[in-house]
Amino acid sequence: MRTTALILGIVGGLVAGALGMKWLGDFGQLNEMQLAAGGEQLQNMGTAGLLMIVSLILGVTGGIMAWKRKYLPGGVLMLVGGIVPLFYAKQAILFLCLLIAGGIVALLAHYKSASPASSTSVG
């Protein structure tokens, strides 16, 4: 499970970061008239682009933490990186699903490793 969380975190972060850079590049090419006409939706896409670049960092960091058996903080980082940009651009769900899946795998690994082991009594 550690390797799966690592791969999903890194690949999901790279995909999210690539889309964020694409959106910021497109946003940077717009002029003032286009920004005014696009209104809040374009502003939200610009904000989501920045957040997806942050998701790149969170995904890679979370994947490495999960690989080092720090499942809970790694999973939370990946989930935050995958969910927060969706508040600004719901259409990015397809690109963030790998990152969200990595967070879920890491949290499942945490709860699986935290389950009580069979106790042996010393008598």
JSON list of N, CA and C in Angstrom, two decimals, residues 2 6 26 47 62 66 71-72 88 90 99 110:
[
{"chain": "A", "resi": 2, "resn": "ARG", "atom": "N", "xyz": [2.05, 1.16, 0.59]},
{"chain": "A", "resi": 2, "resn": "ARG", "atom": "CA", "xyz": [2.89, 2.35, 0.63]},
{"chain": "A", "resi": 2, "resn": "ARG", "atom": "C", "xyz": [3.28, 2.78, -0.77]},
{"chain": "A", "resi": 6, "resn": "LEU", "atom": "N", "xyz": [2.43, 6.23, -2.77]},
{"chain": "A", "resi": 6, "resn": "LEU", "atom": "CA", "xyz": [3.52, 7.05, -3.32]},
{"chain": "A", "resi": 6, "resn": "LEU", "atom": "C", "xyz": [3.28, 7.35, -4.79]},
{"chain": "A", "resi": 26, "resn": "ASP", "atom": "N", "xyz": [-2.99, 30.14, -19.73]},
{"chain": "A", "resi": 26, "resn": "ASP", "atom": "CA", "xyz": [-4.15, 30.67, -20.47]},
{"chain": "A", "resi": 26, "resn": "ASP", "atom": "C", "xyz": [-4.68, 31.94, -19.83]},
{"chain": "A", "resi": 47, "resn": "THR", "atom": "N", "xyz": [-7.56, 31.19, -9.69]},
{"chain": "A", "resi": 47, "resn": "THR", "atom": "CA", "xyz": [-7.29, 30.76, -8.32]},
{"chain": "A", "resi": 47, "resn": "THR", "atom": "C", "xyz": [-7.10, 29.25, -8.25]},
{"chain": "A", "resi": 62, "resn": "GLY", "atom": "N", "xyz": [2.97, 14.36, 0.26]},
{"chain": "A", "resi": 62, "resn": "GLY", "atom": "CA", "xyz": [2.10, 13.36, 0.88]},
{"chain": "A", "resi": 62, "resn": "GLY", "atom": "C", "xyz": [2.45, 11.95, 0.47]},
{"chain": "A", "resi": 66, "resn": "ALA", "atom": "N", "xyz": [3.69, 9.05, 3.01]},
{"chain": "A", "resi": 66, "resn": "ALA", "atom": "CA", "xyz": [3.01, 7.76, 3.09]},
{"chain": "A", "resi": 66, "resn": "ALA", "atom": "C", "xyz": [3.99, 6.62, 2.86]},
{"chain": "A", "resi": 71, "resn": "TYR", "atom": "N", "xyz": [1.33, 7.57, 7.31]},
{"chain": "A", "resi": 71, "resn": "TYR", "atom": "CA", "xyz": [0.15, 7.50, 6.47]},
{"chain": "A", "resi": 71, "resn": "TYR", "atom": "C", "xyz": [-0.85, 8.63, 6.73]},
{"chain": "A", "resi": 72, "resn": "LEU", "atom": "N", "xyz": [-1.11, 8.93, 7.99]},
{"chain": "A", "resi": 72, "resn": "LEU", "atom": "CA", "xyz": [-2.14, 9.93, 8.30]},
{"chain": "A", "resi": 72, "resn": "LEU", "atom": "C", "xyz": [-1.78, 11.32, 7.77]},
{"chain": "A", "resi": 88, "resn": "TYR", "atom": "N", "xyz": [-13.14, 25.93, -6.32]},
{"chain": "A", "resi": 88, "resn": "TYR", "atom": "CA", "xyz": [-13.06, 27.00, -7.30]},
{"chain": "A", "resi": 88, "resn": "TYR", "atom": "C", "xyz": [-13.33, 26.54, -8.73]},
{"chain": "A", "resi": 90, "resn": "LYS", "atom": "N", "xyz": [-14.91, 23.04, -10.33]},
{"chain": "A", "resi": 90, "resn": "LYS", "atom": "CA", "xyz": [-15.39, 21.66, -10.22]},
{"chain": "A", "resi": 90, "resn": "LYS", "atom": "C", "xyz": [-15.01, 20.81, -11.42]},
{"chain": "A", "resi": 99, "resn": "LEU", "atom": "N", "xyz": [-5.02, 12.11, -7.14]},
{"chain": "A", "resi": 99, "resn": "LEU", "atom": "CA", "xyz": [-4.53, 12.66, -5.88]},
{"chain": "A", "resi": 99, "resn": "LEU", "atom": "C", "xyz": [-5.47, 12.30, -4.73]},
{"chain": "A", "resi": 110, "resn": "HIS", "atom": "N", "xyz": [-3.23, 3.66, 6.96]},
{"chain": "A", "resi": 110, "resn": "HIS", "atom": "CA", "xyz": [-3.07, 4.10, 8.35]},
{"chain": "A", "resi": 110, "resn": "HIS", "atom": "C", "xyz": [-4.01, 3.32, 9.27]}
]
